[in-house]
Amino acid sequence: MSLIHELESLVQELNSGLDQAFSLTAVEDLRVAFLGRKGKLAQIMQRLPELSPEERPEVGKTANIVKNKLTGLLDECKTKLESAAEADKLAKFDPSMPGRMPWQGSLHPVTKVMTEICDIFKGLGYDIVTGPEVENDFYNFEALNLPPEHPARDMQDTLYVTDNILLRTHTSPMQARTMLKQEPPLAIIAPGKVYRRDSDLTHTPMFHQIEGLLVGEKVSLAELRGTLTAFLQEVFGPETKVRFRPSFFPFTEPSVEVDISCCMCGGDGVVDCQPCRVCKQTGWVEILGCGMVDPEVFKKVGYDPEKYTGFAFGLGVERVAMLKYGIGDLRMFFENDVRFLNQFI
Amino acid sequence: MLLSINWLKEFVPFTGTIQELDDALTMLGLEVEEVIRPFEGIKEMVVGYVVECEKHPEAEKLSVCKVDVGEEEPLNIVCGAPNVRKGLTVAVVKVGSVMPDGTKIKKTKLRGIPSMGMICSERELGFSEEHDGIMELEEGLVPGANLVESLKLDDEVLDISITPNRADSLSVLGIAREVALAFDLPLTVPEYNLVESGDDCSEEVTIEIADADKCYCYHGRILEGAAIGQSPAWMRYRLVAVGLRPISNIVDVTNYIMMGFGQPLHAFDLDRLEGGKIVVDTAAEGEKFVTLDEQERTLKADDLMIKDGSRSVALAGVMGGANSEIHDGSTRIFLESAVFQPASVRRTARRLGLSSDASFRFERGVDQLQCPEAMDRAAAMLADLTGATVRKGVCKAEPKPWVAPELTFRPQRCRDLLGVAIEDSFCKATLEKLGCVVTGTDSETWTVVPPSNRLDYEREVDFIEEVARVYGMDRIEPVLPQVKRTLEARNDDCNEYEFWSLIKTWGCGLGLNEAINYSFVGHTDLDLFNLPKDNRITIMNPLSSEQDAMRTELAPGLLQNLRHNLGHGNTGLRLFELAHIFEADETSDTTVRESGRLNILFYGDRFDSAYPRMASEAEYADMKGCVEHLLAHLHVGEPSFTLADEHAWMSPAVDVVVGDQKIGTIGRINPEIADAYNAKKDVWFADLDTDVLRKLYVSACVKFASLPVHQSAWNDITVIAPITLNVQAIFDQVAATKLPLLEKMELIDVFVPEAAEDAEQTRNLTFRLTFRHSSKTLKDKDVDKERKKVVYSLENALPVRI
Ligand SMILES: [Zn+2]
């Protein structure tokens, strides 16, 4: 048989081999068997010296054609098998299998609300300050115009360490602590834990407050309202209405209680034809206390109350969180049940 | 303060709705907490008239009555009251109606005779504790008419929260003034007519005020021939409606005037006062005194007392004494109307835990000019209700008469502080409506003299508040201010808030749940953790023994959370908390050192969901990796982990050190402690000091290292080491060999083969050594050379085989 014929018969031979090749490895084996260094094609070509120089170019040409054909056949078969494998993989793919979830963490709702509020005031140019939770009577009461026999001390039931040392009942001590260190103008936000001797459905003996204080020249109540309106609308949405009504705090004068339109019923007092439980049908919910810094407080820290005026406000973080997230039971904040915590991712 | 709308209407002709009143008062700063309907429970009761009354044939104590309730036929009602009789007007609950306690009245049979309702006693109606018989109503009421309406009961009462500065509003009169202001109405204070008789008695009881700072004025009137008894029904109903308990006509009148006008009064039995005088003086230190609630009180030397010629008879402004109290046989009354120093009354009331309606008002301040008038009103009313005659003259002393202060007001200052252009004329009109005398309004600074009922007007700013209040706080237009700061005050250091925020974000991002616990725990919790006692901060007046100490560790709180979560079926926990711990420190200005802590707790299932994760439980490596992750996140440097010698509540406990700074400890909660919190598996814990971490963080700096140019080569070696040898010893030994080409050494596999008997237990530790040369690519033979150095070093220095 001529070499040319032998070469040409390789095509047929590979074809029948490929008919039996059902895997990529089988195809690869055939590739080695036919086109490898010691493969069939190479073996035939080893016999090239047997031929006369005139015959050689013709055989070489044929060998090239055959080699291309073989390569083509192998590639074709491989592609076929690969697409079959891909189709098979897709057919078996189940998108509903569970995902490999990384751990899911959460910030405590108090932290979430606190961070949101602090960030708003940081953006407005306020400094964030912190201070001790166990306080002197002086910073917690005296410096805030609450002398020992003042009836307003009844407004806050206090936990004492000694007669003179107590757990701060509000974040307001940071007003005096800051003003004693710093001259106006100043704008601070003081977040932190506060304590009261009180425990029932709507009170826990520890909760969180955020205190704000701005002191400068000609600071006005209208500016306090502007500041709080901006902040409350950012937290509760741009439609939120802000109501100012007179109140009393020993360290501010005038003192104001601030209400916002109820976020549950939108101020209508009615949800799904039922009386709104959040605002008790009034359409308003109390959100914070504030006022213009009392001149007595300025005197205690050595500021001239004729020259400087300022405003201060304090709000309960849990209260905001309850309204914002619709949490009904205050005690849940401190049980740290992960089914609760995981809702604040 | 409970305010009856009907009572209010006697003082001001208000005709609006209760909602209008509620809104107006709230916006004036007298916040209406709720509208109470005190007689809601008896709203279905009707007036009945007993037409017939006969003894029950079968039961001696029962009567069978026919009661006219306005229906065609009188009702048949069996009644057990001894005072039921023909011709009485009574309160009836019909079948189908409900009693105040919720019981529904049903048709019944008593000893064979049907009863179609019930006749009520005072107690059943909520008017008093009286239940020996049925209540006898006044004659002339229409049978069948609604009881509440017929008796003109105060069916609408506002619960108003009065802020401590508004002492003037602790009375019907005070609130009527505000209502008059809000609705532009006149005041129509009820008239009274005091008839005095007999000789002037003003010298019969002399008043001596020994401590003029504590008693500004003292007035007394003598009444004789009083017949003590029940006060009339209308007064009792009204007192009940505003939350007071009717006692007797004499005491009820003093309470009625107090609620109406804000002046607390006290009635002594004059026959029980000795020596014909009243002395207002402080108590003897340690003196015992029995107040009229039968409690013996031990007094202090600064408690102000009312004394007679020989002994103490009342705690001034707080409570009367049992020794001089009005009793059933009293006929001669000494009626006291006085003004005491607020701070003094408050000190005594607070110390004795004895807050009364009187002390509440004295603490906040009462109107000194009105003091004698209130007494006269009470005297006139007592004469009327007890038949007493009021003796001529007043026994009195007034060492400190009311002097109105002269204050200033600058309308421009008012506009500046409020940020509203309020007219001068509005300011003047407002101050005058509030009872002030305003002069000098043609200059920039006005003179304002406040009325005696407004003790809270002390400074200009108090008037500015009043102008804002009447103008309407809610009408003030919002303006967003510019925030100005000084360059000096800027503080760019990462403060505690910011640092904690950073860690919280890290913790949440890593997949931990942030917890927040109370700062106080019980001493017993701290004891359970074997914590020292000498540095603890104890709460003097804790709510409970579970909250009587400030925590010196965060662990007890997180363990409580663990117990709670296990109790609710939550199986895998990864909690963290950032908070302060509190320790006694004499050098601190608060006597307490507050330090920041980050605690992390791992328990149980490592992953929240099962497939495709393998079920597995958190272990030491999880906690250590977590802490390493944090330290890498903060760029504070490589930590080392060494077994702590001993630890109060963790075992094993491993100290985490960076450089020479101890950052904290990680480890496992002692099993017996964990067991106390129902934890059956290992509780892995980290207790880190955020103050130290913050210092390291602030001084850390991130520097870029250029990336290597040449490829690295690696080689694995397996070290057979005794199981007791720490992996760290191998790392340390290799590090000590100081191979410049060794870039990295990692533990990649651990295998513990079964040990042959009496052979030492070993484990096979496989390390991957990565080598790199900075200026050329390493060849196999270079790597082999380095590897040999490692093998040589380990085999020589440690009891290991390679
Ligand atoms: Zn609502």
PDB file of N, CA and C in Angstrom, chain B residues 266-310:
ATOM      1  N   HIS B 266     -55.248  74.128 107.144  1.00  0.00           N
ATOM      2  CA  HIS B 266     -55.302  73.035 108.108  1.00  0.00           C
ATOM      3  C   HIS B 266     -56.254  73.421 109.236  1.00  0.00           C
ATOM      4  N   ALA B 267     -57.110  72.468 109.640  1.00  0.00           N
ATOM      5  CA  ALA B 267     -58.044  72.728 110.738  1.00  0.00           C
ATOM      6  C   ALA B 267     -57.585  71.969 111.978  1.00  0.00           C
ATOM      7  N   PHE B 268     -57.311  72.707 113.046  1.00  0.00           N
ATOM      8  CA  PHE B 268     -56.975  72.082 114.327  1.00  0.00           C
ATOM      9  C   PHE B 268     -58.232  72.043 115.190  1.00  0.00           C
ATOM     10  N   ASP B 269     -58.276  71.086 116.086  1.00  0.00           N
ATOM     11  CA  ASP B 269     -59.297  71.117 117.136  1.00  0.00           C
ATOM     12  C   ASP B 269     -58.777  72.089 118.194  1.00  0.00           C
ATOM     13  N   LEU B 270     -59.427  73.234 118.297  1.00  0.00           N
ATOM     14  CA  LEU B 270     -58.908  74.301 119.172  1.00  0.00           C
ATOM     15  C   LEU B 270     -58.820  73.842 120.625  1.00  0.00           C
ATOM     16  N   ASP B 271     -59.766  72.984 121.012  1.00  0.00           N
ATOM     17  CA  ASP B 271     -59.745  72.500 122.395  1.00  0.00           C
ATOM     18  C   ASP B 271     -58.528  71.624 122.686  1.00  0.00           C
ATOM     19  N   ARG B 272     -57.900  71.128 121.635  1.00  0.00           N
ATOM     20  CA  ARG B 272     -56.729  70.276 121.847  1.00  0.00           C
ATOM     21  C   ARG B 272     -55.417  71.055 121.713  1.00  0.00           C
ATOM     22  N   LEU B 273     -55.516  72.341 121.393  1.00  0.00           N
ATOM     23  CA  LEU B 273     -54.310  73.173 121.367  1.00  0.00           C
ATOM     24  C   LEU B 273     -54.082  73.706 122.769  1.00  0.00           C
ATOM     25  N   GLU B 274     -52.870  73.570 123.255  1.00  0.00           N
ATOM     26  CA  GLU B 274     -52.587  73.963 124.633  1.00  0.00           C
ATOM     27  C   GLU B 274     -51.901  75.318 124.688  1.00  0.00           C
ATOM     28  N   GLY B 275     -52.201  76.064 125.736  1.00  0.00           N
ATOM     29  CA  GLY B 275     -51.453  77.284 126.019  1.00  0.00           C
ATOM     30  C   GLY B 275     -51.845  78.498 125.216  1.00  0.00           C
ATOM     31  N   GLY B 276     -52.921  78.386 124.410  1.00  0.00           N
ATOM     32  CA  GLY B 276     -53.416  79.561 123.702  1.00  0.00           C
ATOM     33  C   GLY B 276     -52.422  80.204 122.755  1.00  0.00           C
ATOM     34  N   LYS B 277     -51.555  79.396 122.223  1.00  0.00           N
ATOM     35  CA  LYS B 277     -50.682  80.011 121.228  1.00  0.00           C
ATOM     36  C   LYS B 277     -50.197  79.001 120.186  1.00  0.00           C
ATOM     37  N   ILE B 278     -49.759  79.597 119.079  1.00  0.00           N
ATOM     38  CA  ILE B 278     -49.150  78.828 117.996  1.00  0.00           C
ATOM     39  C   ILE B 278     -47.721  79.331 117.857  1.00  0.00           C
ATOM     40  N   VAL B 279     -46.799  78.381 117.869  1.00  0.00           N
ATOM     41  CA  VAL B 279     -45.397  78.750 117.671  1.00  0.00           C
ATOM     42  C   VAL B 279     -44.905  78.007 116.429  1.00  0.00           C
ATOM     43  N   VAL B 280     -44.376  78.788 115.485  1.00  0.00           N
ATOM     44  CA  VAL B 280     -43.828  78.156 114.285  1.00  0.00           C
ATOM     45  C   VAL B 280     -42.319  78.112 114.468  1.00  0.00           C
ATOM     46  N   ASP B 281     -41.814  76.897 114.638  1.00  0.00           N
ATOM     47  CA  ASP B 281     -40.400  76.778 114.987  1.00  0.00           C
ATOM     48  C   ASP B 281     -39.893  75.407 114.522  1.00  0.00           C
ATOM     49  N   THR B 282     -38.586  75.285 114.483  1.00  0.00           N
ATOM     50  CA  THR B 282     -38.034  74.005 114.035  1.00  0.00           C
ATOM     51  C   THR B 282     -38.114  72.967 115.158  1.00  0.00           C
ATOM     52  N   ALA B 283     -38.050  71.717 114.756  1.00  0.00           N
ATOM     53  CA  ALA B 283     -38.176  70.612 115.702  1.00  0.00           C
ATOM     54  C   ALA B 283     -36.882  70.429 116.484  1.00  0.00           C
ATOM     55  N   ALA B 284     -36.997  69.692 117.574  1.00  0.00           N
ATOM     56  CA  ALA B 284     -35.789  69.279 118.289  1.00  0.00           C
ATOM     57  C   ALA B 284     -35.213  68.082 117.541  1.00  0.00           C
ATOM     58  N   GLU B 285     -33.908  68.019 117.417  1.00  0.00           N
ATOM     59  CA  GLU B 285     -33.263  66.902 116.706  1.00  0.00           C
ATOM     60  C   GLU B 285     -33.669  65.584 117.374  1.00  0.00           C
ATOM     61  N   GLY B 286     -34.180  64.670 116.565  1.00  0.00           N
ATOM     62  CA  GLY B 286     -34.558  63.367 117.103  1.00  0.00           C
ATOM     63  C   GLY B 286     -35.945  63.324 117.727  1.00  0.00           C
ATOM     64  N   GLU B 287     -36.642  64.460 117.726  1.00  0.00           N
ATOM     65  CA  GLU B 287     -37.995  64.516 118.299  1.00  0.00           C
ATOM     66  C   GLU B 287     -38.907  63.508 117.588  1.00  0.00           C
ATOM     67  N   LYS B 288     -39.788  62.849 118.377  1.00  0.00           N
ATOM     68  CA  LYS B 288     -40.747  61.913 117.783  1.00  0.00           C
ATOM     69  C   LYS B 288     -42.083  62.632 117.655  1.00  0.00           C
ATOM     70  N   PHE B 289     -42.752  62.398 116.534  1.00  0.00           N
ATOM     71  CA  PHE B 289     -44.015  63.090 116.311  1.00  0.00           C
ATOM     72  C   PHE B 289     -44.943  62.162 115.535  1.00  0.00           C
ATOM     73  N   VAL B 290     -46.186  62.053 116.021  1.00  0.00           N
ATOM     74  CA  VAL B 290     -47.141  61.177 115.352  1.00  0.00           C
ATOM     75  C   VAL B 290     -48.042  62.025 114.451  1.00  0.00           C
ATOM     76  N   THR B 291     -47.934  61.807 113.154  1.00  0.00           N
ATOM     77  CA  THR B 291     -48.765  62.546 112.199  1.00  0.00           C
ATOM     78  C   THR B 291     -50.160  61.931 112.162  1.00  0.00           C
ATOM     79  N   LEU B 292     -51.101  62.648 111.513  1.00  0.00           N
ATOM     80  CA  LEU B 292     -52.486  62.184 111.620  1.00  0.00           C
ATOM     81  C   LEU B 292     -52.767  60.882 110.870  1.00  0.00           C
ATOM     82  N   ASP B 293     -51.775  60.390 110.130  1.00  0.00           N
ATOM     83  CA  ASP B 293     -51.927  59.060 109.547  1.00  0.00           C
ATOM     84  C   ASP B 293     -51.448  57.982 110.521  1.00  0.00           C
ATOM     85  N   GLU B 294     -51.256  58.385 111.805  1.00  0.00           N
ATOM     86  CA  GLU B 294     -50.896  57.454 112.881  1.00  0.00           C
ATOM     87  C   GLU B 294     -49.459  56.943 112.774  1.00  0.00           C
ATOM     88  N   GLN B 295     -48.656  57.546 111.935  1.00  0.00           N
ATOM     89  CA  GLN B 295     -47.262  57.123 111.803  1.00  0.00           C
ATOM     90  C   GLN B 295     -46.394  57.962 112.737  1.00  0.00           C
ATOM     91  N   GLU B 296     -45.477  57.274 113.433  1.00  0.00           N
ATOM     92  CA  GLU B 296     -44.539  58.040 114.251  1.00  0.00           C
ATOM     93  C   GLU B 296     -43.338  58.436 113.392  1.00  0.00           C
ATOM     94  N   ARG B 297     -43.023  59.726 113.406  1.00  0.00           N
ATOM     95  CA  ARG B 297     -41.933  60.240 112.577  1.00  0.00           C
ATOM     96  C   ARG B 297     -40.818  60.734 113.483  1.00  0.00           C
ATOM     97  N   THR B 298     -39.582  60.496 113.055  1.00  0.00           N
ATOM     98  CA  THR B 298     -38.446  61.038 113.807  1.00  0.00           C
ATOM     99  C   THR B 298     -37.957  62.276 113.078  1.00  0.00           C
ATOM    100  N   LEU B 299     -37.876  63.378 113.811  1.00  0.00           N
ATOM    101  CA  LEU B 299     -37.631  64.666 113.160  1.00  0.00           C
ATOM    102  C   LEU B 299     -36.173  65.084 113.255  1.00  0.00           C
ATOM    103  N   LYS B 300     -35.848  66.024 112.370  1.00  0.00           N
ATOM    104  CA  LYS B 300     -34.509  66.605 112.383  1.00  0.00           C
ATOM    105  C   LYS B 300     -34.641  68.067 112.773  1.00  0.00           C
ATOM    106  N   ALA B 301     -33.511  68.648 113.185  1.00  0.00           N
ATOM    107  CA  ALA B 301     -33.546  69.998 113.740  1.00  0.00           C
ATOM    108  C   ALA B 301     -33.969  71.068 112.737  1.00  0.00           C
ATOM    109  N   ASP B 302     -33.956  70.755 111.451  1.00  0.00           N
ATOM    110  CA  ASP B 302     -34.420  71.815 110.536  1.00  0.00           C
ATOM    111  C   ASP B 302     -35.825  71.563 109.992  1.00  0.00           C
ATOM    112  N   ASP B 303     -36.538  70.579 110.547  1.00  0.00           N
ATOM    113  CA  ASP B 303     -37.944  70.388 110.168  1.00  0.00           C
ATOM    114  C   ASP B 303     -38.772  71.480 110.831  1.00  0.00           C
ATOM    115  N   LEU B 304     -39.567  72.157 110.013  1.00  0.00           N
ATOM    116  CA  LEU B 304     -40.386  73.235 110.569  1.00  0.00           C
ATOM    117  C   LEU B 304     -41.672  72.643 111.148  1.00  0.00           C
ATOM    118  N   MET B 305     -41.978  73.050 112.396  1.00  0.00           N
ATOM    119  CA  MET B 305     -43.144  72.506 113.095  1.00  0.00           C
ATOM    120  C   MET B 305     -44.107  73.609 113.462  1.00  0.00           C
ATOM    121  N   ILE B 306     -45.375  73.237 113.571  1.00  0.00           N
ATOM    122  CA  ILE B 306     -46.347  74.100 114.223  1.00  0.00           C
ATOM    123  C   ILE B 306     -46.474  73.542 115.639  1.00  0.00           C
ATOM    124  N   LYS B 307     -46.258  74.406 116.630  1.00  0.00           N
ATOM    125  CA  LYS B 307     -46.344  73.959 118.021  1.00  0.00           C
ATOM    126  C   LYS B 307     -47.409  74.769 118.734  1.00  0.00           C
ATOM    127  N   ASP B 308     -47.957  74.191 119.791  1.00  0.00           N
ATOM    128  CA  ASP B 308     -48.834  75.005 120.636  1.00  0.00           C
ATOM    129  C   ASP B 308     -47.996  75.435 121.833  1.00  0.00           C
ATOM    130  N   GLY B 309     -48.635  75.745 122.936  1.00  0.00           N
ATOM    131  CA  GLY B 309     -47.878  76.210 124.084  1.00  0.00           C
ATOM    132  C   GLY B 309     -46.903  75.197 124.638  1.00  0.00           C
ATOM    133  N   SER B 310     -47.126  73.900 124.369  1.00  0.00           N
ATOM    134  CA  SER B 310     -46.280  72.923 125.031  1.00  0.00           C
ATOM    135  C   SER B 310     -45.686  71.850 124.133  1.00  0.00           C
TER     136      SER B 310
END
